[in-house]
Amino acid sequence: MAAKAKVTFLPSGRTIEVASGTTLYKAAVEAGVELNSVCGGKGKCGKCRVQVHGNYELDHIHPLTPEELETGSFLACATRVRGEVRVFIPDTSTAGKGQILTTCKASCRRPDPPLRKINLTIPPPTLNDNLADLERLMRGLGPRGLGEPQMDLGLLQELATTVRKRDWRTTASFIRCGQSSRLVRLEPGDTTGLNYGLAIDIGTTTVVVQLLNLVSGKVVRTAAAYNRQISCGEDVISRIDYSVEGGLGTLRRLVLETINMLVDDVCIEVPAQQVTSACVAGNTIMIHLFLGLDPSNIKIEPYIPVANNPPPLPARVVGLKLHPEAPVMLIPGRSGYVGGDITADVIASGMHKRKELALLIDVGTNGEVVLGNDQWLVGCSCSAGPAFEGGEVRFGMRAAEGAIERASVSNNLWLNFCTIGGAKARGICGSGLIDLISGLFVKGALDKAGRFRGVLPQRIRPGTEGKEFVVAPGLETASGKPIVITESDIRNVIRTKAALYAAASVLVNSLGQKMEDVQKVHICGGFGNYLDMNKAISIGLLPDLPRKRFNFMGNGALAGAAQCLLSRRSAAEASQVAARMTYMELSVNAAFMSEFTSALFLPHTDEKLFPSVHPLVRSG
Amino acid sequence: MAAKAKVTFLPSGRTIEVASGTTLYKAAVEAGVELNSVCGGKGKCGKCRVQVHGNYELDHIHPLTPEELETGSFLACATRVRGEVRVFIPDTSTAGKGQILTTCKASCRRPDPPLRKINLTIPPPTLNDNLADLERLMRGLGPRGLGEPQMDLGLLQELATTVRKRDWRTTASFIRCGQSSRLVRLEPGDTTGLNYGLAIDIGTTTVVVQLLNLVSGKVVRTAAAYNRQISCGEDVISRIDYSVEGGLGTLRRLVLETINMLVDDVCIEVPAQQVTSACVAGNTIMIHLFLGLDPSNIKIEPYIPVANNPPPLPARVVGLKLHPEAPVMLIPGRSGYVGGDITADVIASGMHKRKELALLIDVGTNGEVVLGNDQWLVGCSCSAGPAFEGGEVRFGMRAAEGAIERASVSNNLWLNFCTIGGAKARGICGSGLIDLISGLFVKGALDKAGRFRGVLPQRIRPGTEGKEFVVAPGLETASGKPIVITESDIRNVIRTKAALYAAASVLVNSLGQKMEDVQKVHICGGFGNYLDMNKAISIGLLPDLPRKRFNFMGNGALAGAAQCLLSRRSAAEASQVAARMTYMELSVNAAFMSEFTSALFLPHTDEKLFPSVHPLVRSG
């Protein structure tokens, strides 16, 4: 057996004992310490830099350059514990306090939740009316449709006491499960005024929970946090890899920890034990990890999940700290890469109920696009890449404190920017990147292919990865070193926006429509909300349509989950949407490859598709 | 806190530490040591005699006489631990190795069990046919009617591996639950040839389990044991009392221990984990204790159970050591005192499907009577009293080794008897009592009221409780002391038989029928099988009908449970039988009191009802 060694993480001071030879990255995951990683500890992303003191050893193949190593900061995933060590995690290596999108519009005028509460006054038994307690309760519920309900043994064991506590006045909470129903809870007296549910949006990056009053239809509290799984990899593919390597249990634990912590945050006036239903929207991989289902087949062709429509399960089985019998409903998905979060977006948008042709784009850690109306729906997913969330961009970061979120480029290429929280700049987030690239392109500093044009020595300079543009000089940054954007960064952003645009084009074309036939464009997802519409159109991320057709929905997944908690009808519609949506697999689609290639320009090869953009662009 | 003291029980040698002041009876229950008790430790029945050495204290009000106490044997329920003690439990204070009725006739030519196994070969997924594993499985099952099935999370977590293990050949085990269905198990390959179920008869006194091959319909093994709850009281009322005094958990544990021990006995060729369904028949109180439901309201007017028809529950929830997801079905009962065991009797008798009027009598620790045909059913229960199982009779005992089970009385009142196992006589069991009383009555030694007539000094002598008849002289008994039957014993037997006969009469009369209209009499229950029909009629226990109308069914509850495991149709019929049976409450029925009074004679006040008996009786 390997010797054990103590690792202390700073600034938190958290300690853990691990076997000698464990990487600092694994120790941090084990200890629940927040540490950035895009690749999941594979030495690829360079995001998990830490400073180490004590008895440690660097891997022979350490991804950092000798110069970088001289600064005394190493990658946690390529540094191994040999004895007692103290590890300092700098601010730049944690997710930080970010802006997580929690705004959403769940519309429900008259709540009619799947978790129904019915108050009954049951006639007490007599010798002539001697039905047993359970059958008496069922008779009282009558045609409200329970049939032979299922229930937990615990409820049955308390039944006799509960119905007698308030003189045969009792409130039954129940829910339909398929063709049958389940008695969730039984309370003495009339508690129909108290019905609380939890909407949960499990994103790859962020998790949002919203406590709803299912009687008034109002939001009680909302809370958000980064998904603690981030330390095991930032995108769904690295999470699958981590799971395949034996980490499924850890991933499940981490997301449950994240949600249960948020439950504590929202359950203040309302105790968590009073929350008797929950509805979860998440992409298919997140739902797999949440339930402990093996996601490995989603990564390999033909990309098959264990379940797109898992049955509802009690909170105690799932591992949520709500009322133990609270049914946890999962919004059904369509495929491995078009999950329940997209179904929830559709529900929140209402596009499945309207005649007009609508396009829905969800830009999160992945990109998904849905096209359709009340007659048909077609959806697809594109690996948009993490460029808008800070991945594959040298100074990319999430929308957290110190991120450049807004930038405007003047005619002489001077730059004004503002950071989140007004702090010194630490990096550039998605909306900042779009502003920057749009500005540089419109002002003529970038050509259609995203290459820098001409040389302006004070701003554009040669770098290690081709030319780079100095966004913020050292004076204005937290580290004291300049923040730049490189041609390589710009190529990655262009690839991301091209994938999204191409996905939308393929859907529109394959159904014999034209982009201008789209009457409504719904933009969902964490990133969409901070987008400058005109700038996003100018780089070809969004189609060049009349601006009033765009609808920024905010967190559509959360809104859809909330709506399904509030309305049985919406919950039923979610199943129908998932079932009737046609899924288009783009990874093997020739038209997509061709559309993608055409979109790898600013804004697009075909200038006619972006008539409003060209008049603005200053030719170089 | 009270000091602890060690108690050693002999001959088993089992030890336990209990608080000083605990009665030896409670210590024995706690230790799981077998010890007779009819009253449940209340000092009333005198069955828990033990010999004690060490530091103990007798209760001031000890039920034994000073002479009895001088023999050095005390009642365990009135003797308290003060320090270390050794307790010897004589043979006469344990249930002993008895004859438990396990014979039954479950008829099922072509099994069609509720637990269905279906073998599927599912087409492997492709890019064009990319349903998720679960939905693919459901499509494969097609219209065999699963809809949106429920399942345990564990099954879902194994699903991807299971379906791929044998190249998408898999066997699904599922069961209908109300209007919905439940996926119980999924196995790789074709295992439809292996489908095992467990029929369980939980009697107040005995528990029988039967392992069935649900493919062939054949019995694999049967095992029986005394219900370990006996040590907490022998009849259902003393069990309810024990439960009300905080013993519900203990009672539940004891019956689960009994069943799980029997599972070990029958699961030899077939591992218990391969048993994927179970069906339980038991009286309503036994079912309550089995599930841990509070039975207290069954004892008080209007005698209301928690549930007559509890939903099926997985074995892991119930606490049975079968496949954890095996559904445990409970045969529905009609009321607190006409339980699922009687429904099972009816199913096994087939009386609910035939036009002829039939009477069903179940004589166990309680007595239940059902009258009816394919149009209607009416049932009732009478507290027949434990006389036939050894209670309320001085030398009464269960049908165990040494029990006088057969006796014939000669004209000069000489007696021939035989004991179970041919051992020296230890007491008299139910069938022996009937033989004795019938013989004494027919030979003129007893009058119609059950009083001894005349004095034959060698056999009939005065005793402490009036006259008594020496059944076995000391030379022929295990204790060396004579075994007698007293007038008080005979009165108790007459009360028991009168209650049963009166119950049958009330049912017949209340429906405007006459006893001779009854075309079939089904006798079920542990005791019925050893009954001498003519002798039972001669004392007025059974109606005086043509002998070919009697059908001794054996253990009808077990047979009915087995039939419901083997046939979905029988299981559905069981629900219908319980639902359509009219329950007649005799405790407040004036006609019953009048019938009971008339039946308190040998064979009955109304001699016309027993035409075949009177010619046989020698007048005194």
PDB file of C-alpha atoms in Angstrom, chain A residues 125-127 129-136 146-153 156-161 164 168 176-182 252 291-294 297 301-313 316-318 334-335 575 583 585 587-588, chain B residues 125-127 129-136 146-153 156-161 164 168 176-182 252 291-294 297 301-313 316-318 334-335 575 583 585 587-588:
ATOM      1  CA  PRO A 125     -65.464   4.583   9.931  1.00  0.00           C
ATOM      2  CA  THR A 126     -68.406   2.835  11.523  1.00  0.00           C
ATOM      3  CA  LEU A 127     -69.408  -0.790  11.815  1.00  0.00           C
ATOM      4  CA  ASP A 129     -68.863   1.579   6.779  1.00  0.00           C
ATOM      5  CA  ASN A 130     -65.741  -0.292   7.754  1.00  0.00           C
ATOM      6  CA  LEU A 131     -63.372   0.276   4.842  1.00  0.00           C
ATOM      7  CA  ALA A 132     -59.706   0.214   5.860  1.00  0.00           C
ATOM      8  CA  ASP A 133     -57.869   3.544   6.178  1.00  0.00           C
ATOM      9  CA  LEU A 134     -56.128   3.289   2.822  1.00  0.00           C
ATOM     10  CA  GLU A 135     -59.223   2.258   0.865  1.00  0.00           C
ATOM     11  CA  ARG A 136     -61.237   4.942   2.716  1.00  0.00           C
ATOM     12  CA  LEU A 146     -55.684   7.514  -8.389  1.00  0.00           C
ATOM     13  CA  GLY A 147     -56.775   3.966  -9.134  1.00  0.00           C
ATOM     14  CA  GLU A 148     -54.446   1.740  -7.124  1.00  0.00           C
ATOM     15  CA  PRO A 149     -51.742   4.190  -6.202  1.00  0.00           C
ATOM     16  CA  GLN A 150     -48.198   3.301  -5.340  1.00  0.00           C
ATOM     17  CA  MET A 151     -46.552   4.607  -2.236  1.00  0.00           C
ATOM     18  CA  ASP A 152     -43.607   4.141   0.005  1.00  0.00           C
ATOM     19  CA  LEU A 153     -43.956   1.705   2.892  1.00  0.00           C
ATOM     20  CA  LEU A 156     -48.386   3.346   4.832  1.00  0.00           C
ATOM     21  CA  GLN A 157     -46.815   2.843   8.255  1.00  0.00           C
ATOM     22  CA  GLU A 158     -47.834   6.391   9.276  1.00  0.00           C
ATOM     23  CA  LEU A 159     -51.228   6.323   7.569  1.00  0.00           C
ATOM     24  CA  ALA A 160     -53.442   5.344  10.527  1.00  0.00           C
ATOM     25  CA  THR A 161     -51.952   8.047  12.748  1.00  0.00           C
ATOM     26  CA  ARG A 164     -56.778  10.440  12.722  1.00  0.00           C
ATOM     27  CA  TRP A 168     -60.099  12.590   9.391  1.00  0.00           C
ATOM     28  CA  ARG A 176     -49.340  10.643 -12.024  1.00  0.00           C
ATOM     29  CA  CYS A 177     -46.595   8.238 -13.125  1.00  0.00           C
ATOM     30  CA  GLY A 178     -47.332   6.979 -16.591  1.00  0.00           C
ATOM     31  CA  GLN A 179     -50.802   5.445 -16.454  1.00  0.00           C
ATOM     32  CA  SER A 180     -50.632   5.038 -12.703  1.00  0.00           C
ATOM     33  CA  SER A 181     -50.230   7.379  -9.773  1.00  0.00           C
ATOM     34  CA  ARG A 182     -48.136   7.687  -6.676  1.00  0.00           C
ATOM     35  CA  ARG A 252     -22.407  12.149  -9.471  1.00  0.00           C
ATOM     36  CA  LEU A 291     -28.401   9.721 -11.990  1.00  0.00           C
ATOM     37  CA  GLY A 292     -25.164   7.754 -12.113  1.00  0.00           C
ATOM     38  CA  LEU A 293     -25.910   6.333 -15.573  1.00  0.00           C
ATOM     39  CA  ASP A 294     -22.980   5.302 -17.744  1.00  0.00           C
ATOM     40  CA  ASN A 297     -21.901   5.188 -25.360  1.00  0.00           C
ATOM     41  CA  GLU A 301     -20.954   6.343 -32.794  1.00  0.00           C
ATOM     42  CA  PRO A 302     -23.960   5.990 -32.975  1.00  0.00           C
ATOM     43  CA  TYR A 303     -24.037   8.106 -29.758  1.00  0.00           C
ATOM     44  CA  ILE A 304     -26.607   6.228 -27.695  1.00  0.00           C
ATOM     45  CA  PRO A 305     -27.715   7.372 -24.221  1.00  0.00           C
ATOM     46  CA  VAL A 306     -28.965   4.943 -21.577  1.00  0.00           C
ATOM     47  CA  ALA A 307     -32.256   6.826 -21.457  1.00  0.00           C
ATOM     48  CA  ASN A 308     -33.671   9.967 -22.984  1.00  0.00           C
ATOM     49  CA  ASN A 309     -36.724   9.791 -20.804  1.00  0.00           C
ATOM     50  CA  PRO A 310     -35.826   8.306 -17.427  1.00  0.00           C
ATOM     51  CA  PRO A 311     -38.783   7.678 -15.117  1.00  0.00           C
ATOM     52  CA  PRO A 312     -39.362  10.061 -12.191  1.00  0.00           C
ATOM     53  CA  LEU A 313     -37.629   8.901  -9.023  1.00  0.00           C
ATOM     54  CA  ARG A 316     -34.146   9.988  -1.493  1.00  0.00           C
ATOM     55  CA  VAL A 317     -33.195   7.644  -4.349  1.00  0.00           C
ATOM     56  CA  VAL A 318     -31.749  10.423  -6.484  1.00  0.00           C
ATOM     57  CA  ARG A 334     -34.231  13.745 -27.809  1.00  0.00           C
ATOM     58  CA  SER A 335     -30.740  12.280 -28.165  1.00  0.00           C
ATOM     59  CA  SER A 575     -42.835  14.662 -23.482  1.00  0.00           C
ATOM     60  CA  TYR A 583     -32.961  14.716 -34.642  1.00  0.00           C
ATOM     61  CA  GLU A 585     -26.934  14.083 -36.699  1.00  0.00           C
ATOM     62  CA  SER A 587     -21.254  14.751 -37.427  1.00  0.00           C
ATOM     63  CA  VAL A 588     -21.865  12.687 -40.563  1.00  0.00           C
TER      64      VAL A 588
ATOM     65  CA  PRO B 125     -28.634   1.082 -32.682  1.00  0.00           C
ATOM     66  CA  THR B 126     -27.420   2.895 -35.775  1.00  0.00           C
ATOM     67  CA  LEU B 127     -27.146   6.561 -36.690  1.00  0.00           C
ATOM     68  CA  ASP B 129     -32.120   4.328 -35.501  1.00  0.00           C
ATOM     69  CA  ASN B 130     -30.637   6.040 -32.502  1.00  0.00           C
ATOM     70  CA  LEU B 131     -33.199   5.468 -29.755  1.00  0.00           C
ATOM     71  CA  ALA B 132     -31.698   5.358 -26.287  1.00  0.00           C
ATOM     72  CA  ASP B 133     -31.229   1.970 -24.615  1.00  0.00           C
ATOM     73  CA  LEU B 134     -34.295   2.266 -22.399  1.00  0.00           C
ATOM     74  CA  GLU B 135     -36.625   3.461 -25.144  1.00  0.00           C
ATOM     75  CA  ARG B 136     -35.191   0.786 -27.477  1.00  0.00           C
ATOM     76  CA  LEU B 146     -45.482  -1.614 -20.501  1.00  0.00           C
ATOM     77  CA  GLY B 147     -46.216   1.990 -21.370  1.00  0.00           C
ATOM     78  CA  GLU B 148     -43.824   4.055 -19.279  1.00  0.00           C
ATOM     79  CA  PRO B 149     -42.628   1.483 -16.799  1.00  0.00           C
ATOM     80  CA  GLN B 150     -41.248   2.221 -13.399  1.00  0.00           C
ATOM     81  CA  MET B 151     -37.981   0.750 -12.265  1.00  0.00           C
ATOM     82  CA  ASP B 152     -35.330   1.034  -9.645  1.00  0.00           C
ATOM     83  CA  LEU B 153     -32.433   3.393 -10.323  1.00  0.00           C
ATOM     84  CA  LEU B 156     -31.199   1.864 -15.028  1.00  0.00           C
ATOM     85  CA  GLN B 157     -27.581   2.199 -13.946  1.00  0.00           C
ATOM     86  CA  GLU B 158     -26.842  -1.335 -15.195  1.00  0.00           C
ATOM     87  CA  LEU B 159     -28.996  -1.091 -18.325  1.00  0.00           C
ATOM     88  CA  ALA B 160     -26.354  -0.135 -20.904  1.00  0.00           C
ATOM     89  CA  THR B 161     -24.049  -2.965 -19.816  1.00  0.00           C
ATOM     90  CA  ARG B 164     -24.842  -5.178 -24.676  1.00  0.00           C
ATOM     91  CA  TRP B 168     -28.682  -7.100 -27.529  1.00  0.00           C
ATOM     92  CA  ARG B 176     -48.288  -4.886 -13.810  1.00  0.00           C
ATOM     93  CA  CYS B 177     -48.902  -2.552 -10.870  1.00  0.00           C
ATOM     94  CA  GLY B 178     -52.404  -1.160 -11.083  1.00  0.00           C
ATOM     95  CA  GLN B 179     -52.676   0.525 -14.452  1.00  0.00           C
ATOM     96  CA  SER B 180     -48.924   0.797 -14.820  1.00  0.00           C
ATOM     97  CA  SER B 181     -46.056  -1.653 -14.916  1.00  0.00           C
ATOM     98  CA  ARG B 182     -42.708  -2.141 -13.287  1.00  0.00           C
ATOM     99  CA  ARG B 252     -42.026  -7.435  12.429  1.00  0.00           C
ATOM    100  CA  LEU B 291     -45.265  -4.705   6.949  1.00  0.00           C
ATOM    101  CA  GLY B 292     -44.863  -2.867  10.236  1.00  0.00           C
ATOM    102  CA  LEU B 293     -48.339  -1.311  10.030  1.00  0.00           C
ATOM    103  CA  ASP B 294     -50.040  -0.313  13.267  1.00  0.00           C
ATOM    104  CA  ASN B 297     -57.411   0.013  15.428  1.00  0.00           C
ATOM    105  CA  GLU B 301     -64.689  -0.938  17.399  1.00  0.00           C
ATOM    106  CA  PRO B 302     -65.278  -0.459  14.452  1.00  0.00           C
ATOM    107  CA  TYR B 303     -62.189  -2.672  13.861  1.00  0.00           C
ATOM    108  CA  ILE B 304     -60.447  -0.772  11.066  1.00  0.00           C
ATOM    109  CA  PRO B 305     -57.185  -1.992   9.450  1.00  0.00           C
ATOM    110  CA  VAL B 306     -54.655   0.388   7.900  1.00  0.00           C
ATOM    111  CA  ALA B 307     -55.082  -1.367   4.573  1.00  0.00           C
ATOM    112  CA  ASN B 308     -56.909  -4.418   3.306  1.00  0.00           C
ATOM    113  CA  ASN B 309     -55.166  -4.201  -0.030  1.00  0.00           C
ATOM    114  CA  PRO B 310     -51.636  -2.858   0.403  1.00  0.00           C
ATOM    115  CA  PRO B 311     -49.747  -2.190  -2.822  1.00  0.00           C
ATOM    116  CA  PRO B 312     -47.027  -4.648  -3.881  1.00  0.00           C
ATOM    117  CA  LEU B 313     -43.598  -3.642  -2.584  1.00  0.00           C
ATOM    118  CA  ARG B 316     -35.709  -5.102  -0.259  1.00  0.00           C
ATOM    119  CA  VAL B 317     -38.305  -2.702   1.172  1.00  0.00           C
ATOM    120  CA  VAL B 318     -40.308  -5.454   2.818  1.00  0.00           C
ATOM    121  CA  ARG B 334     -61.886  -8.019   3.330  1.00  0.00           C
ATOM    122  CA  SER B 335     -61.683  -6.669   6.867  1.00  0.00           C
ATOM    123  CA  SER B 575     -58.857  -8.760  -5.839  1.00  0.00           C
ATOM    124  CA  TYR B 583     -68.512  -8.790   5.529  1.00  0.00           C
ATOM    125  CA  GLU B 585     -69.697  -8.289  11.827  1.00  0.00           C
ATOM    126  CA  SER B 587     -69.660  -9.134  17.540  1.00  0.00           C
ATOM    127  CA  VAL B 588     -72.769  -6.948  17.429  1.00  0.00           C
TER     128      VAL B 588
END
